[in-house]
Short mmCIF file of N, CA and C and ligand atoms in Angstrom, two decimals:
data_model
loop_
_atom_site.label_atom_id
_atom_site.label_comp_id
_atom_site.label_asym_id
_atom_site.label_seq_id
_atom_site.Cartn_x
_atom_site.Cartn_y
_atom_site.Cartn_z
N UNK Q 21 -18.08 0.97 -13.47
CA UNK Q 21 -16.64 1.24 -13.36
C UNK Q 21 -16.34 1.91 -12.02
N UNK Q 22 -15.21 1.52 -11.40
CA UNK Q 22 -14.86 2.06 -10.09
C UNK Q 22 -14.36 3.50 -10.22
N UNK Q 23 -14.65 4.27 -9.19
CA UNK Q 23 -14.20 5.67 -9.18
C UNK Q 23 -12.76 5.77 -8.74
N UNK Q 24 -12.02 6.61 -9.41
CA UNK Q 24 -10.64 6.85 -9.02
C UNK Q 24 -10.58 7.54 -7.66
N UNK Q 25 -9.48 7.30 -6.98
CA UNK Q 25 -9.21 7.99 -5.72
C UNK Q 25 -7.96 8.84 -5.90
N UNK Q 26 -7.58 9.48 -4.82
CA UNK Q 26 -6.37 10.30 -4.84
C UNK Q 26 -5.13 9.46 -5.18
N UNK Q 27 -5.20 8.15 -4.92
CA UNK Q 27 -4.04 7.29 -5.20
C UNK Q 27 -3.75 7.21 -6.70
N UNK Q 28 -4.79 7.27 -7.54
CA UNK Q 28 -4.54 7.27 -9.00
C UNK Q 28 -3.78 8.52 -9.41
N UNK Q 29 -4.09 9.64 -8.77
CA UNK Q 29 -3.37 10.89 -9.08
C UNK Q 29 -1.92 10.80 -8.61
N UNK Q 30 -1.68 10.10 -7.50
CA UNK Q 30 -0.31 9.91 -7.03
C UNK Q 30 0.46 9.04 -8.03
N UNK Q 31 -0.18 7.97 -8.52
CA UNK Q 31 0.47 7.09 -9.50
C UNK Q 31 0.89 7.90 -10.73
N UNK Q 32 0.00 8.78 -11.17
CA UNK Q 32 0.28 9.57 -12.40
C UNK Q 32 1.12 10.82 -12.10
N UNK Q 33 1.48 10.99 -10.82
CA UNK Q 33 2.30 12.13 -10.38
C UNK Q 33 1.60 13.46 -10.66
N UNK Q 34 0.29 13.44 -10.54
CA UNK Q 34 -0.48 14.68 -10.70
C UNK Q 34 -0.56 15.44 -9.38
N UNK Q 35 -0.37 14.72 -8.28
CA UNK Q 35 -0.24 15.38 -6.97
C UNK Q 35 1.01 14.80 -6.31
N UNK Q 36 1.64 15.60 -5.43
CA UNK Q 36 2.91 15.15 -4.86
C UNK Q 36 2.75 14.02 -3.85
N UNK Q 37 3.74 13.15 -3.83
CA UNK Q 37 3.85 12.11 -2.81
C UNK Q 37 5.32 11.69 -2.80
N UNK Q 38 5.73 11.14 -1.68
CA UNK Q 38 7.12 10.68 -1.55
C UNK Q 38 7.18 9.24 -2.08
N UNK Q 39 7.32 9.12 -3.40
CA UNK Q 39 7.32 7.81 -4.05
C UNK Q 39 8.69 7.16 -3.84
N UNK Q 40 8.69 5.96 -3.29
CA UNK Q 40 9.94 5.25 -3.03
C UNK Q 40 10.20 4.16 -4.06
N UNK Q 41 9.16 3.77 -4.81
CA UNK Q 41 9.34 2.73 -5.84
C UNK Q 41 8.19 2.85 -6.83
N UNK Q 42 8.50 2.64 -8.09
CA UNK Q 42 7.43 2.56 -9.11
C UNK Q 42 7.91 1.73 -10.28
N UNK Q 43 7.04 0.84 -10.77
CA UNK Q 43 7.30 0.13 -12.02
C UNK Q 43 5.98 0.02 -12.77
N UNK Q 44 5.92 -0.87 -13.75
CA UNK Q 44 4.73 -0.93 -14.59
C UNK Q 44 3.52 -1.51 -13.87
N UNK Q 45 3.75 -2.19 -12.75
CA UNK Q 45 2.64 -2.84 -12.03
C UNK Q 45 2.24 -2.15 -10.74
N UNK Q 46 3.22 -1.63 -10.00
CA UNK Q 46 2.93 -1.11 -8.65
C UNK Q 46 3.64 0.21 -8.41
N UNK Q 47 3.09 0.93 -7.41
CA UNK Q 47 3.71 2.17 -6.94
C UNK Q 47 3.75 2.11 -5.41
N UNK Q 48 4.83 2.62 -4.83
CA UNK Q 48 4.95 2.64 -3.37
C UNK Q 48 5.35 4.05 -2.94
N UNK Q 49 4.67 4.55 -1.91
CA UNK Q 49 4.94 5.91 -1.44
C UNK Q 49 4.70 5.98 0.05
N UNK Q 50 5.33 6.96 0.70
CA UNK Q 50 5.21 7.09 2.16
C UNK Q 50 3.81 7.59 2.53
N UNK Q 51 3.26 6.99 3.59
CA UNK Q 51 1.94 7.40 4.09
C UNK Q 51 2.03 8.83 4.60
N UNK Q 52 1.01 9.61 4.30
CA UNK Q 52 0.99 11.02 4.70
C UNK Q 52 0.86 11.17 6.22
N UNK Q 53 0.35 10.14 6.88
CA UNK Q 53 0.13 10.18 8.33
C UNK Q 53 0.77 8.93 8.94
N UNK Q 54 2.11 8.89 8.99
CA UNK Q 54 2.80 7.63 9.35
C UNK Q 54 2.51 7.17 10.77
N UNK Q 55 2.28 5.87 10.90
CA UNK Q 55 2.00 5.25 12.21
C UNK Q 55 3.25 4.61 12.81
N UNK Q 56 4.34 4.64 12.08
CA UNK Q 56 5.60 4.06 12.55
C UNK Q 56 6.72 4.71 11.74
N UNK Q 57 7.98 4.56 12.19
CA UNK Q 57 9.07 5.24 11.48
C UNK Q 57 9.11 4.92 9.99
N UNK Q 58 8.86 3.68 9.63
CA UNK Q 58 8.63 3.35 8.22
C UNK Q 58 7.15 3.05 8.05
N UNK Q 59 6.49 3.79 7.19
CA UNK Q 59 5.08 3.52 6.85
C UNK Q 59 4.91 3.85 5.37
N UNK Q 60 4.95 2.81 4.58
CA UNK Q 60 4.88 2.94 3.12
C UNK Q 60 3.63 2.22 2.64
N UNK Q 61 2.96 2.80 1.66
CA UNK Q 61 1.80 2.17 1.02
C UNK Q 61 2.23 1.62 -0.33
N UNK Q 62 1.93 0.35 -0.57
CA UNK Q 62 2.26 -0.30 -1.84
C UNK Q 62 0.94 -0.59 -2.54
N UNK Q 63 0.79 -0.05 -3.74
CA UNK Q 63 -0.50 -0.14 -4.41
C UNK Q 63 -0.33 -0.63 -5.85
N UNK Q 64 -1.39 -1.29 -6.38
CA UNK Q 64 -1.35 -1.64 -7.79
C UNK Q 64 -1.59 -0.37 -8.63
N UNK Q 65 -0.92 -0.27 -9.77
CA UNK Q 65 -1.21 0.86 -10.65
C UNK Q 65 -2.63 0.75 -11.22
N UNK Q 66 -3.06 -0.49 -11.44
CA UNK Q 66 -4.44 -0.72 -11.86
C UNK Q 66 -5.38 -0.44 -10.69
N UNK Q 67 -6.50 0.19 -10.98
CA UNK Q 67 -7.47 0.46 -9.91
C UNK Q 67 -8.24 -0.81 -9.56
N UNK Q 68 -7.81 -1.41 -8.43
CA UNK Q 68 -8.55 -2.51 -7.80
C UNK Q 68 -9.07 -1.90 -6.50
N UNK Q 69 -10.38 -1.72 -6.33
CA UNK Q 69 -10.84 -0.97 -5.16
C UNK Q 69 -10.48 -1.62 -3.81
N UNK Q 70 -10.77 -2.91 -3.68
CA UNK Q 70 -10.53 -3.57 -2.38
C UNK Q 70 -10.02 -4.98 -2.62
N UNK Q 71 -9.58 -5.62 -1.54
CA UNK Q 71 -9.15 -7.03 -1.63
C UNK Q 71 -10.29 -7.90 -2.13
N UNK Q 72 -11.52 -7.47 -1.90
CA UNK Q 72 -12.69 -8.24 -2.33
C UNK Q 72 -12.92 -8.14 -3.83
N UNK Q 73 -12.17 -7.28 -4.51
CA UNK Q 73 -12.30 -7.11 -5.96
C UNK Q 73 -11.17 -7.77 -6.74
N UNK Q 74 -10.28 -8.45 -6.04
CA UNK Q 74 -9.13 -9.08 -6.70
C UNK Q 74 -9.60 -10.21 -7.62
N UNK Q 75 -9.02 -10.25 -8.81
CA UNK Q 75 -9.35 -11.30 -9.80
C UNK Q 75 -8.10 -12.15 -10.06
N UNK Q 76 -8.27 -13.37 -10.56
CA UNK Q 76 -7.10 -14.20 -10.88
C UNK Q 76 -6.09 -13.48 -11.78
N UNK Q 77 -6.57 -12.62 -12.67
CA UNK Q 77 -5.65 -11.92 -13.58
C UNK Q 77 -4.75 -10.94 -12.83
N UNK Q 78 -5.07 -10.64 -11.57
CA UNK Q 78 -4.29 -9.69 -10.78
C UNK Q 78 -3.16 -10.36 -10.00
N UNK Q 79 -3.04 -11.69 -10.12
CA UNK Q 79 -2.11 -12.40 -9.24
C UNK Q 79 -0.66 -11.96 -9.41
N UNK Q 80 -0.26 -11.64 -10.63
CA UNK Q 80 1.13 -11.18 -10.82
C UNK Q 80 1.35 -9.85 -10.10
N UNK Q 81 0.36 -8.98 -10.16
CA UNK Q 81 0.47 -7.68 -9.50
C UNK Q 81 0.53 -7.86 -7.98
N UNK Q 82 -0.30 -8.75 -7.46
CA UNK Q 82 -0.31 -8.97 -6.00
C UNK Q 82 1.02 -9.56 -5.54
N UNK Q 83 1.57 -10.47 -6.33
CA UNK Q 83 2.88 -11.03 -6.00
C UNK Q 83 3.95 -9.95 -6.03
N UNK Q 84 3.85 -9.05 -6.98
CA UNK Q 84 4.82 -7.96 -7.08
C UNK Q 84 4.73 -7.07 -5.85
N UNK Q 85 3.53 -6.87 -5.34
CA UNK Q 85 3.39 -6.03 -4.13
C UNK Q 85 4.21 -6.63 -2.98
N UNK Q 86 4.22 -7.95 -2.86
CA UNK Q 86 5.01 -8.57 -1.78
C UNK Q 86 6.51 -8.46 -2.04
N UNK Q 87 6.93 -8.66 -3.29
CA UNK Q 87 8.37 -8.59 -3.53
C UNK Q 87 8.87 -7.15 -3.40
N UNK Q 88 8.03 -6.19 -3.75
CA UNK Q 88 8.40 -4.78 -3.55
C UNK Q 88 8.44 -4.46 -2.05
N UNK Q 89 7.52 -5.02 -1.28
CA UNK Q 89 7.55 -4.83 0.18
C UNK Q 89 8.87 -5.33 0.74
N UNK Q 90 9.31 -6.48 0.28
CA UNK Q 90 10.58 -7.02 0.76
C UNK Q 90 11.73 -6.08 0.40
N UNK Q 91 11.74 -5.58 -0.83
CA UNK Q 91 12.82 -4.69 -1.26
C UNK Q 91 12.83 -3.39 -0.44
N UNK Q 92 11.66 -2.82 -0.23
CA UNK Q 92 11.60 -1.56 0.52
C UNK Q 92 12.03 -1.79 1.97
N UNK Q 93 11.59 -2.91 2.55
CA UNK Q 93 12.01 -3.22 3.92
C UNK Q 93 13.53 -3.30 4.02
N UNK Q 94 14.15 -3.89 3.02
CA UNK Q 94 15.61 -3.97 3.02
C UNK Q 94 16.22 -2.57 2.85
N UNK Q 95 15.67 -1.79 1.93
CA UNK Q 95 16.18 -0.43 1.70
C UNK Q 95 16.05 0.43 2.96
N UNK Q 96 14.97 0.20 3.71
CA UNK Q 96 14.69 1.01 4.91
C UNK Q 96 15.47 0.51 6.13
N UNK Q 97 16.13 -0.65 5.97
CA UNK Q 97 16.90 -1.21 7.07
C UNK Q 97 16.06 -1.86 8.16
N UNK Q 98 14.85 -2.32 7.80
CA UNK Q 98 13.98 -2.94 8.81
C UNK Q 98 13.74 -4.43 8.54
N UNK Q 99 14.43 -4.96 7.52
CA UNK Q 99 14.20 -6.37 7.19
C UNK Q 99 14.59 -7.27 8.35
N UNK Q 100 15.68 -6.92 9.04
CA UNK Q 100 16.15 -7.76 10.14
C UNK Q 100 15.30 -7.64 11.39
N UNK Q 101 14.84 -6.44 11.69
CA UNK Q 101 14.07 -6.21 12.91
C UNK Q 101 12.62 -6.63 12.76
N UNK Q 102 12.15 -6.74 11.53
CA UNK Q 102 10.79 -7.18 11.28
C UNK Q 102 9.83 -6.04 11.02
N UNK Q 103 8.70 -6.40 10.48
CA UNK Q 103 7.73 -5.39 10.08
C UNK Q 103 6.37 -6.04 9.92
N UNK Q 104 5.38 -5.25 9.57
CA UNK Q 104 4.02 -5.78 9.39
C UNK Q 104 3.47 -5.30 8.07
N UNK Q 105 2.80 -6.20 7.38
CA UNK Q 105 2.09 -5.86 6.14
C UNK Q 105 0.60 -5.99 6.43
N UNK Q 106 -0.14 -4.93 6.14
CA UNK Q 106 -1.57 -4.90 6.45
C UNK Q 106 -2.35 -4.49 5.20
N UNK Q 107 -3.43 -5.21 4.94
CA UNK Q 107 -4.38 -4.80 3.90
C UNK Q 107 -5.75 -4.71 4.56
N UNK Q 108 -6.26 -3.50 4.73
CA UNK Q 108 -7.60 -3.32 5.27
C UNK Q 108 -8.61 -3.49 4.13
N UNK Q 109 -9.76 -4.05 4.46
CA UNK Q 109 -10.78 -4.29 3.43
C UNK Q 109 -12.16 -3.96 3.97
N UNK Q 110 -12.82 -3.03 3.29
CA UNK Q 110 -14.23 -2.77 3.56
C UNK Q 110 -14.51 -2.09 4.88
N UNK Q 111 -15.77 -2.11 5.25
CA UNK Q 111 -16.25 -1.34 6.40
C UNK Q 111 -15.65 -1.81 7.71
N UNK Q 112 -15.74 -3.10 8.00
CA UNK Q 112 -15.20 -3.59 9.26
C UNK Q 112 -13.68 -3.54 9.29
N UNK Q 113 -13.06 -3.61 8.12
CA UNK Q 113 -11.60 -3.50 8.04
C UNK Q 113 -11.12 -2.06 8.11
N UNK Q 114 -12.06 -1.13 8.15
CA UNK Q 114 -11.75 0.31 8.20
C UNK Q 114 -10.85 0.76 7.05
N UNK Q 115 -11.20 0.32 5.86
CA UNK Q 115 -10.50 0.80 4.67
C UNK Q 115 -11.05 2.15 4.29
N UNK Q 116 -10.16 3.15 4.28
CA UNK Q 116 -10.61 4.54 4.00
C UNK Q 116 -10.50 4.88 2.53
N UNK Q 117 -9.43 4.45 1.89
CA UNK Q 117 -9.21 4.78 0.49
C UNK Q 117 -9.55 3.56 -0.36
N UNK Q 118 -10.47 3.74 -1.30
CA UNK Q 118 -10.99 2.61 -2.08
C UNK Q 118 -10.10 2.32 -3.29
N UNK Q 119 -8.83 2.14 -3.01
CA UNK Q 119 -7.85 1.68 -4.00
C UNK Q 119 -6.95 0.73 -3.21
N UNK Q 120 -6.98 -0.54 -3.55
CA UNK Q 120 -6.24 -1.56 -2.81
C UNK Q 120 -4.84 -1.07 -2.43
N UNK Q 121 -4.47 -1.24 -1.17
CA UNK Q 121 -3.12 -0.84 -0.75
C UNK Q 121 -2.65 -1.73 0.38
N UNK Q 122 -1.35 -1.99 0.36
CA UNK Q 122 -0.69 -2.75 1.41
C UNK Q 122 0.13 -1.77 2.25
N UNK Q 123 -0.15 -1.74 3.56
CA UNK Q 123 0.67 -0.93 4.46
C UNK Q 123 1.92 -1.71 4.83
N UNK Q 124 3.08 -1.09 4.71
CA UNK Q 124 4.34 -1.65 5.22
C UNK Q 124 4.75 -0.80 6.41
N UNK Q 125 4.69 -1.41 7.59
CA UNK Q 125 4.95 -0.69 8.84
C UNK Q 125 6.13 -1.32 9.56
N UNK Q 126 7.05 -0.48 10.04
CA UNK Q 126 8.18 -1.01 10.79
C UNK Q 126 9.02 0.11 11.37
N UNK Q 127 10.11 -0.30 12.00
CA UNK Q 127 11.01 0.67 12.61
C UNK Q 127 10.80 0.83 14.09
N UNK Q 128 9.81 0.16 14.64
CA UNK Q 128 9.58 0.11 16.09
C UNK Q 128 8.77 -1.14 16.38
N UNK Q 129 8.75 -1.61 17.65
CA UNK Q 129 7.88 -2.73 17.98
C UNK Q 129 6.43 -2.32 17.74
N UNK Q 130 5.66 -3.17 17.08
CA UNK Q 130 4.32 -2.78 16.65
C UNK Q 130 3.21 -3.30 17.57
N UNK Q 131 3.58 -4.05 18.57
CA UNK Q 131 2.56 -4.53 19.50
C UNK Q 131 1.70 -5.61 18.89
N UNK Q 132 0.65 -5.92 19.60
CA UNK Q 132 -0.25 -6.97 19.11
C UNK Q 132 -0.96 -6.51 17.86
N UNK Q 133 -1.34 -7.45 17.03
CA UNK Q 133 -1.99 -7.09 15.77
C UNK Q 133 -3.34 -6.44 16.01
N UNK Q 134 -4.08 -6.98 16.97
CA UNK Q 134 -5.38 -6.42 17.32
C UNK Q 134 -5.40 -6.16 18.81
N UNK Q 135 -6.13 -5.11 19.26
CA UNK Q 135 -6.21 -4.85 20.69
C UNK Q 135 -6.90 -6.01 21.40
N UNK Q 136 -6.48 -6.26 22.64
CA UNK Q 136 -7.15 -7.26 23.45
C UNK Q 136 -6.56 -8.64 23.29
P1 5GP G 9 -6.70 2.62 4.96
O1 5GP G 9 -7.34 3.04 6.23
O2 5GP G 9 -7.60 2.87 3.77
O3 5GP G 9 -6.16 1.22 5.00
O4 5GP G 9 -5.41 3.53 4.79
C1 5GP G 9 -5.36 4.66 3.97
C2 5GP G 9 -4.03 5.32 4.22
O5 5GP G 9 -3.81 6.28 3.20
C3 5GP G 9 -3.96 6.07 5.55
O6 5GP G 9 -2.89 5.53 6.33
C4 5GP G 9 -3.73 7.51 5.14
O7 5GP G 9 -2.88 8.21 6.02
C5 5GP G 9 -3.15 7.38 3.74
N1 5GP G 9 -3.43 8.50 2.88
C6 5GP G 9 -4.66 9.05 2.63
N2 5GP G 9 -4.57 10.05 1.75
C7 5GP G 9 -3.25 10.15 1.42
C8 5GP G 9 -2.53 11.01 0.54
O8 5GP G 9 -3.07 11.90 -0.11
N3 5GP G 9 -1.17 10.83 0.45
C9 5GP G 9 -0.54 9.84 1.16
N4 5GP G 9 0.80 9.75 1.01
N5 5GP G 9 -1.18 9.02 2.00
C10 5GP G 9 -2.53 9.16 2.14
#
């Protein structure tokens, strides 16, 4: 069984976070160390450690993460200017927290996706 991270405590509201959206499938909250004016993390309530652990039964949750990203982008006023959705996975992807999360970044030009 996978070990819980701090994100499970945020979902259960056992530790504080600036939650901008929550339903039965996903939770979204502002990143503690924002890289852009809007930086929100959208996560499944179910503990899926990484993108490499996604199962077919998770497809509804993953789809919800995208529709919630769209809603938050609209709420934040960045839908028109554009934004970036990032899912880091594993060691080379530099995933720090082992609970699947989608970064929603926007509010400024974000530059190239990768350096170089
Ligand atoms: P990763 O590198 O795993 O894709 O991104 C993890 C993200 O989680 C980082 O952007 C980091 O700032 C954010 N983060 C880590 N711990 C916390 C926390 O306790 N609260 C919040 N709101 N964000 C966190």
